[in-house]
C-alpha positions in Angstrom: 124.0 84.2 -11.5 126.9 85.6 -9.8 127.4 85.9 -5.7 127.6 90.2 -4.6 131.1 89.3 -3.5 132.4 88.1 -7.6 130.9 91.4 -9.0 132.8 93.3 -6.4 136.1 91.6 -7.4 135.4 91.5 -11.4 134.9 95.7 -11.3 138.4 95.4 -8.7 140.1 93.2 -10.5 139.9 95.8 -14.3 140.6 98.7 -11.8 143.6 96.8 -10.7 144.7 95.9 -14.5 144.1 98.7 -16.1 145.9 100.4 -13.8 149.3 97.7 -14.5 148.9 95.8 -11.4 148.4 92.0 -11.2 144.6 91.5 -11.5 144.9 88.5 -8.2 145.5 91.3 -5.9 142.0 91.9 -6.3 140.3 89.8 -3.2 138.4 91.3 -1.6 136.1 90.0 1.3 133.0 91.4 4.1 134.1 93.9 6.6 135.1 92.8 9.7 134.4 96.7 10.7 131.1 97.5 9.4 131.3 100.3 11.1 133.7 101.8 8.7 132.5 99.8 5.8 130.7 96.8 4.5 133.4 95.3 2.5 137.3 95.6 1.6 140.0 94.7 -0.8 143.8 94.8 0.7 145.7 93.5 -2.6 147.3 97.1 -2.0 149.2 95.6 1.0 149.8 92.8 -1.0 151.3 94.8 -3.7 153.5 96.8 -1.8 156.9 94.5 -2.6 156.0 93.4 -5.7 156.3 97.0 -7.4 158.4 98.5 -5.2 155.2 100.9 -4.2 153.8 102.5 -0.7 150.6 100.3 -0.5 148.8 103.6 -0.3 150.1 104.6 -3.2 148.6 101.7 -4.9 145.5 102.3 -3.0 144.6 105.5 -4.0 145.2 104.7 -8.0 142.9 101.5 -7.8 140.5 103.9 -6.0 140.5 107.1 -8.5 139.9 103.9 -11.1 137.2 102.9 -9.6 135.5 106.2 -7.7 133.4 106.4 -10.6 131.7 103.5 -10.4 127.6 103.0 -10.0 128.2 99.9 -8.1 130.3 101.6 -4.9 128.5 104.9 -3.0 132.0 104.9 -1.5 134.9 103.5 -2.3 138.5 105.3 0.0 142.1 104.5 0.5 143.2 104.5 4.1 146.7 104.4 5.2 148.5 102.0 5.2 147.3 100.7 2.4 143.5 99.5 2.9 140.8 100.4 0.2 137.3 100.5 2.1 134.2 99.9 -0.1 130.8 101.0 0.7 127.9 100.0 -2.0 125.8 102.1 -3.8 122.2 100.6 -2.2 120.5 101.3 -5.5 122.6 98.4 -6.8 121.8 96.5 -4.0 118.2 96.8 -5.0 118.3 95.7 -8.5 120.9 92.6 -7.1 117.6 91.2 -4.4 114.8 92.2 -7.5 117.3 90.0 -9.6 118.0 87.8 -6.9 113.7 87.2 -6.7 113.5 86.3 -9.6 116.4 83.7 -10.6 115.7 80.1 -9.8 117.3 79.4 -6.5 118.5 82.1 -5.5 120.9 81.4 -8.1 123.1 79.0 -6.9 125.3 77.6 -9.3 123.8 74.4 -10.2 125.0 71.0 -10.0 124.8 68.0 -11.5 125.5 64.9 -9.9 124.7 61.9 -8.3 125.2 61.4 -4.1 124.6 59.3 -1.6 123.9 59.5 1.4 124.0 56.9 3.9 122.8 58.1 7.4 120.6 57.4 9.6 122.3 53.4 10.1 119.6 52.1 13.4 119.3 48.9 14.2 116.0 46.7 13.6 114.7 45.2 16.4 115.5 47.9 18.7 114.0 51.7 19.5 115.6 54.8 18.1 117.4 56.7 21.1 119.0 60.1 21.5 122.7 58.2 19.5 120.5 58.3 16.5 119.8 62.2 16.4 122.6 63.4 15.3 122.9 60.9 12.1 119.4 61.5 11.3 118.7 65.3 11.2 122.7 65.9 9.8 121.6 63.4 7.4 118.1 64.4 6.1 120.0 68.2 6.2 122.8 67.4 4.2 120.6 65.7 1.7 117.9 68.9 1.3 121.0 71.2 0.8 122.8 68.6 -2.0 119.5 68.2 -3.8 118.8 72.0 -3.3 122.3 72.4 -5.9 120.5 70.4 -8.4 121.9 67.2 -7.3 120.0 63.3 -8.1 120.3 62.7 -4.0 119.6 59.4 -2.7 119.0 58.5 1.1 119.5 55.3 2.8 118.9 55.0 6.1 121.7 51.4 5.5 119.4 49.0 8.8 121.4 47.0 11.1 119.7 44.2 9.9 122.3 41.3 9.6 124.6 40.7 13.0 125.0 39.1 15.8 121.1 40.4 17.3 119.9 38.6 15.2 120.9 35.6 16.3 120.0 36.5 19.9 116.3 37.2 19.0 116.1 34.4 17.4 117.1 32.5 20.6 115.8 34.3 23.2 112.2 33.9 21.0 112.9 30.1 21.2 113.4 29.7 24.9 110.0 31.6 25.7 108.0 29.8 23.0 109.5 27.1 21.6 106.6 25.2 19.8 106.6 28.2 17.2 107.1 26.6 14.0 110.0 28.2 12.6 111.8 25.3 15.8 110.2 22.5 14.6 112.7 20.6 12.0 109.3 19.0 11.1 107.6 21.3 10.1 106.6 21.5 6.8 104.1 23.9 5.7 104.1 27.5 4.9 104.8 30.3 7.5 102.3 32.4 9.6 101.6 36.2 7.8 101.5 37.5 11.0 104.4 37.7 13.5 104.6 36.4 17.0 104.9 39.5 18.4 104.8 42.9 18.8 106.6 46.0 18.4 106.7 46.0 22.7 107.8 42.5 22.8 110.1 42.6 20.5 111.9 45.5 21.9 112.0 43.7 25.2 113.4 40.8 23.9 116.7 42.1 22.3 118.3 43.5 25.7 117.1 40.1 27.5 118.8 38.1 25.0 121.8 40.0 25.0 122.4 40.4 28.6 121.6 36.1 29.2 124.2 35.9 26.1 126.9 37.6 28.6 126.4 35.6 31.1 125.4 31.8 29.8 128.5 30.9 26.8 126.1 28.0 25.8 123.5 30.9 24.7 125.8 33.5 23.2 127.3 30.3 20.9 124.1 29.4 19.6 122.6 33.0 18.9 125.8 32.8 16.8 125.1 29.6 15.0 121.3 30.7 14.6 123.0 33.8 13.3 125.3 31.8 10.5 122.3 30.2 9.6 120.4 32.7 8.8 122.8 34.5 6.4 122.8 31.0 4.8 119.5 31.2 4.2 117.9 28.4 6.3 114.5 29.0 5.9 112.4 29.1 9.1 115.2 31.6 10.2 114.7 33.6 7.4 110.9 33.5 7.8 111.7 35.4 11.4 114.0 37.2 9.8 111.1 38.6 7.7 109.0 39.0 10.8 111.6 41.1 12.8 112.1 43.4 9.9 108.1 44.1 9.2 107.6 45.0 12.5 111.3 47.1 13.1 110.4 49.3 10.1 106.3 50.3 10.9 107.8 51.2 14.0 111.1 52.7 12.7 109.2 55.0 10.0 107.3 56.3 12.4 109.8 57.6 14.4 112.2 59.0 11.9 108.5 60.5 10.0 107.9 62.1 13.2 112.1 64.0 13.3 110.4 64.9 9.6 113.9 62.8 7.9 113.5 60.2 5.2 115.0 58.0 3.3 114.9 56.9 -0.3 116.4 53.2 0.3 116.0 50.9 3.2 118.6 48.7 3.1 119.8 47.4 5.1 123.6 44.8 5.5 121.6 42.5 4.4 121.8 43.4 1.0 125.3 43.0 0.8 125.1 40.1 1.5 125.1 38.4 -2.1 128.5 40.3 -2.8 130.7 39.2 -0.1 132.2 36.0 -1.3 132.6 37.2 -4.5 134.2 40.6 -3.7 136.8 38.6 -0.8 137.2 36.1 -3.6 138.2 39.6 -6.1 140.6 40.5 -2.7 142.7 37.2 -3.1 142.8 37.3 -6.5 144.1 41.2 -6.7 146.6 40.0 -4.0 144.8 42.4 -1.7 144.2 40.0 1.3 146.6 37.9 2.7 146.5 36.0 5.9 147.3 37.4 9.4 146.5 36.0 12.8 143.8 33.6 10.8 142.0 36.3 9.8 141.7 38.1 6.3 143.1 41.0 5.7 143.7 44.6 3.3 147.0 46.3 3.8 145.4 49.8 3.2 149.4 52.2 4.5 150.5 54.7 2.3 154.2 56.2 1.9 152.3 59.8 2.8 150.9 58.6 5.3 151.4 60.7 8.9 150.2 57.8 10.8 149.4 54.6 11.9 146.3 52.5 10.1 146.1 49.3 11.2 144.6 47.1 8.1 141.8 46.5 7.5 139.6 43.1 8.1 137.9 41.6 6.3 136.7 38.3 7.2 137.7 36.8 10.8 138.7 33.9 11.9 136.3 31.9 12.4 135.1 33.2 8.9 132.4 35.3 9.5 132.3 38.7 7.7 132.5 42.0 9.1 131.0 45.4 9.1 134.5 46.6 6.6 132.7 43.6 4.3 129.3 44.7 4.4 130.1 48.5 4.1 132.1 46.7 0.8 128.3 45.2 0.4 127.2 47.6 -0.6 129.7 50.1 -2.2 129.9 47.4 -5.1 125.6 47.5 -4.8 125.7 51.1 -4.3 127.7 51.4 -8.2 126.1 48.8 -9.9 122.9 50.0 -9.6 122.8 54.2 -9.0 127.2 54.8 -10.8 127.4 57.7 -8.0 130.0 60.3 -8.3 130.0 61.3 -4.3 129.0 58.8 -1.0 128.5 60.9 1.7 128.4 58.6 4.9 127.2 60.3 8.0 127.8 58.5 11.8 129.6 58.5 14.8 133.0 60.8 14.9 134.4 56.8 16.5 134.0 55.0 13.0 136.2 57.8 10.8 138.9 55.3 11.0 136.5 52.3 10.2 135.6 54.4 7.2 139.3 55.5 6.3 139.6 52.4 6.0 136.8 50.7 4.0 137.2 53.7 1.2 140.3 52.9 0.9 140.1 49.5 0.1 137.2 50.1 -2.1 139.8 52.6 -4.6 142.5 49.8 -4.2 140.6 47.2 -5.4 139.0 49.3 -7.5 135.4 48.8 -6.6 135.2 52.6 -7.2 137.6 54.8 -9.5 140.4 56.2 -7.8 138.8 60.1 -8.6 135.3 59.0 -6.6 134.0 61.5 -3.9 134.2 59.6 -1.1 133.0 61.7 2.5 132.7 60.7 6.0 131.2 63.4 8.6 131.7 62.0 11.7 129.4 63.8 14.8 130.3 64.4 18.0 128.2 63.4 21.1 124.8 65.2 22.5 125.8 64.8 25.9 123.8 66.6 29.0 124.7 69.2 31.3 127.2 66.9 33.3 129.0 66.8 30.2 128.5 63.1 30.0 126.5 61.4 27.5 122.5 62.5 27.6 121.1 59.9 30.0 117.0 59.5 31.7 117.2 60.5 35.0 117.7 57.2 36.1 121.0 56.6 34.1 119.2 54.8 31.1 119.6 55.8 27.5 116.8 58.0 26.7 114.3 56.5 23.5 113.9 59.1 20.9 110.7 59.4 21.3 110.5 60.6 24.6 113.3 63.2 23.8 110.5 64.6 21.1 107.6 64.4 23.8 109.5 66.3 26.2 110.6 69.1 23.4 107.5 69.6 22.3 105.7 70.2 26.2 108.3 72.9 26.7 107.3 74.2 24.0 104.1 73.6 24.6 104.7 75.2 28.5 105.6 78.5 26.2 103.0 78.5 23.6 100.0 78.6 26.9 101.2 82.0 27.9 99.6 83.1 23.8 96.3 83.8 25.0 95.8 83.7 21.0 95.7 80.1 20.7 92.9 77.3 21.7 94.8 74.7 23.2 94.4 72.3 20.7 95.7 74.8 18.1 98.9 75.2 20.3 99.2 70.9 20.8 99.7 71.3 16.5 101.8 73.8 16.8 104.1 73.2 19.6 105.2 70.2 17.6 106.5 72.1 14.1 108.5 74.9 17.1 109.7 71.8 19.0 111.1 69.9 16.1 112.5 73.0 15.3 114.1 73.2 18.6 115.5 70.0 18.7 116.6 70.0 15.1 118.3 73.9 15.3 119.5 72.5 18.9 121.4 70.1 16.9 122.6 72.1 13.8 123.5 75.2 15.2 126.4 72.9 16.6 129.4 72.2 14.3 128.6 68.5 13.8 131.8 67.0 14.7 131.7 69.0 18.2 129.8 67.3 21.2 127.3 70.1 22.4 125.1 69.8 25.8 121.7 69.3 25.5 119.2 72.2 27.3 116.0 71.6 26.8 115.5 74.9 28.4 117.4 76.7 25.7 117.0 75.0 23.3 113.0 75.9 23.9 113.6 79.7 24.4 112.0 81.9 21.7 114.7 84.3 22.6 118.5 84.2 21.6 120.3 81.2 18.9 117.3 79.2 18.6 115.2 77.6 16.9 111.6 78.8 18.3 113.5 82.2 17.4 114.3 81.7 14.2 110.2 80.9 13.9 109.1 83.7 15.6 110.5 86.0 13.2 109.0 84.2 9.8 105.4 83.9 11.4 106.2 87.7 12.3 107.0 88.6 9.1 103.8 86.6 7.3 101.5 88.7 9.9 102.8 92.0 8.3 102.2 90.4 5.2 98.3 88.9 5.9 98.2 92.7 7.2 98.7 94.2 3.8 97.1 92.1 2.2 93.7 92.8 4.7 94.0 96.6 3.9 93.8 96.2 0.0 97.7 95.7 -0.9 99.3 93.0 -3.1 102.5 91.4 -3.2 102.9 90.6 -7.2 105.0 92.9 -8.9 106.3 94.2 -6.1 110.0 95.8 -6.3 112.6 96.4 -3.7 113.6 99.8 -3.6 116.4 101.5 -2.2 115.9 104.3 1.0 118.0 105.8 3.1 116.8 104.0 6.0 119.5 102.0 8.1 118.1 99.4 9.1 116.9 98.5 5.9 120.0 99.1 4.1 121.5 96.2 6.6 119.2 93.8 5.6 119.4 94.1 2.2 122.6 93.6 2.1 122.3 90.6 4.0 120.0 88.9 1.8 122.4 89.2 -0.2 124.7 86.3 0.7 122.4 83.9 0.4 123.5 81.8 -2.1 126.8 81.9 -1.2 126.3 80.8 1.9 124.2 78.0 1.1 127.1 77.0 -1.7 129.4 76.8 1.0 127.5 75.5 3.4 127.6 72.4 0.1 130.2 72.5 -0.5 131.7 72.0 3.3 129.0 69.7 4.5 128.1 72.2 7.0 124.4 72.6 7.6 125.8 75.3 10.8 126.6 77.4 7.8 122.8 77.9 7.1 122.0 78.5 11.1 124.2 81.2 11.5 122.4 82.8 8.7 119.4 82.4 9.5 119.7 83.8 12.8 122.0 86.7 11.4 119.4 87.7 9.1 116.2 87.1 12.0 118.4 89.3 13.8 118.7 92.1 11.2 115.6 91.5 10.1 114.1 93.1 13.6 116.3 95.2 14.0 114.3 97.1 10.6 111.0 95.8 11.8 111.8 97.3 15.9 113.2 100.6 13.7 110.9 101.0 10.7 107.0 102.0 10.4 106.2 99.1 8.1 102.6 99.2 7.5 102.2 103.0 9.0 104.5 104.6 6.1 102.3 107.1 4.3 104.4 106.6 1.0 103.1 104.5 -0.9 106.2 103.7 -2.8 108.2 103.2 0.5 105.6 101.2 1.5 105.4 98.5 -1.3 109.5 98.7 -1.2 108.9 97.7 2.3 106.6 94.9 1.8 108.3 93.3 -1.4 111.7 93.8 0.6 109.8 91.5 3.9 108.3 89.1 1.3 112.0 88.3 -0.1 113.2 88.1 4.3 110.4 85.3 4.5 111.4 83.3 1.3 115.0 83.2 2.1 114.2 82.5 6.0 111.5 79.9 4.7 114.6 78.0 2.0 117.0 78.3 4.9 115.2 76.3 7.2 113.6 73.9 5.3 117.3 73.2 4.5 117.9 72.6 7.8 114.9 70.0 8.1 111.9 71.9 9.3 109.6 74.4 8.9 107.4 77.4 10.3 103.6 78.1 11.4 101.6 80.3 10.4 100.6 81.3 14.3 102.5 80.9 17.6 
């Protein structure tokens, strides 16, 4: 289905061509002066020099050509050569009825296989505020890309293979030396039950990390334990499986609370079988060379505007690095999925790392040169002091506590609504709290830092998640009352009228397919946030200025209800792409 701007542009392209002008001049955009017109074409200004004519003369030629076109209610030439355009309301109403019948609001379908790498949690550590953005942005990107018709594979890509594993193993050895994993003479089957629970595991890692900072011998032992684990030492592999099982259960529980879901629960360890061969391949292809004892690949290009350091693929002690692990993961994904596109979502400070990895992958032909490899680097979640968000005592803010806090803030506001009992208000506050949290994040451009403002995010007014949900609930309530009065939502049609706020609402809805496509192309969920907020504002203006259920003209009322039903569908689609949903009551 063509977008509204495409249809207008086509008509103006025909008009320019019919009058002997280059049809490429027919560039139509949304007016930045909605008080004067809805759309504007400035092609006459651009064509003046080329054709040696005053721009107003060209504009008048075009207006003459399209003045009788039923698509437009107004087309006028304005000095020095602008063309102001308003659409015919009957045309907009027909477009919206077609839009409602179209699959996915007529977005242009794609058919790609896309791997989205987000999450990035480390096992044996609780999720904290630093994991929020990758999970929230990644889930939205995955949903947007899937809505466009793509096969999207989301991978959590866990940190499960580094030094933290050796640290945990050695700390366990200090605390529980009698465990069979530390008995070199043990020859039986290792226990199926883990010798620790999640609470103990989460306490072990920071204790081990602190000990390693002060005790060089402990740190070296942890490094040796890590190497033995990676080399397949059976006792440590058995412990590692316990660590993974206990951690994954907790991680899944917390990701579920964020309504964030992964198709793959793979980690750095899954890349391990590929690392030896990929390093040898880099050497054989003449890409990898020794530098100060390490093995590196020079990634510089002749047209680089800045210096890029070499990518280290093996340290001087023979250990692999994150870059090596990421390259191994790419090889595995190529083997299993042959994706058309990769999207990595991490802290923006990792931009250099992914530039290096992408370049090495293409230089080594691990992926084709034309493979789309995208990096979304997100900014920091800050407190009101402008510094990274911390707990009151300066510690790292656990994500589960952050979710609890915003749910509680929403619940306090929900209690003002006496129509909900406390249990119901609690359940609804979890739905609204998630919207507050996700919208508060996603409404900011991904690469920008933002201030986490609990009061603002939980507000039911302004540019917030709860405000969007309240708008949807308001529409649901009207539709339910209409049905309770004997009305049906079947076979309704949107109809044009002389209601100014209705016409603005209709025009706003026509943008939905263009907004979703641009959010997909730009990997920008904040575009959808902007749109659902504007649509909510326009709807609420219509609601406050129109007697909907009290309308006596039955045909007009049915037209209003049809418009409300479509508005609800568009808003619900928008928030689903952002990763949250709306309750029936608030």
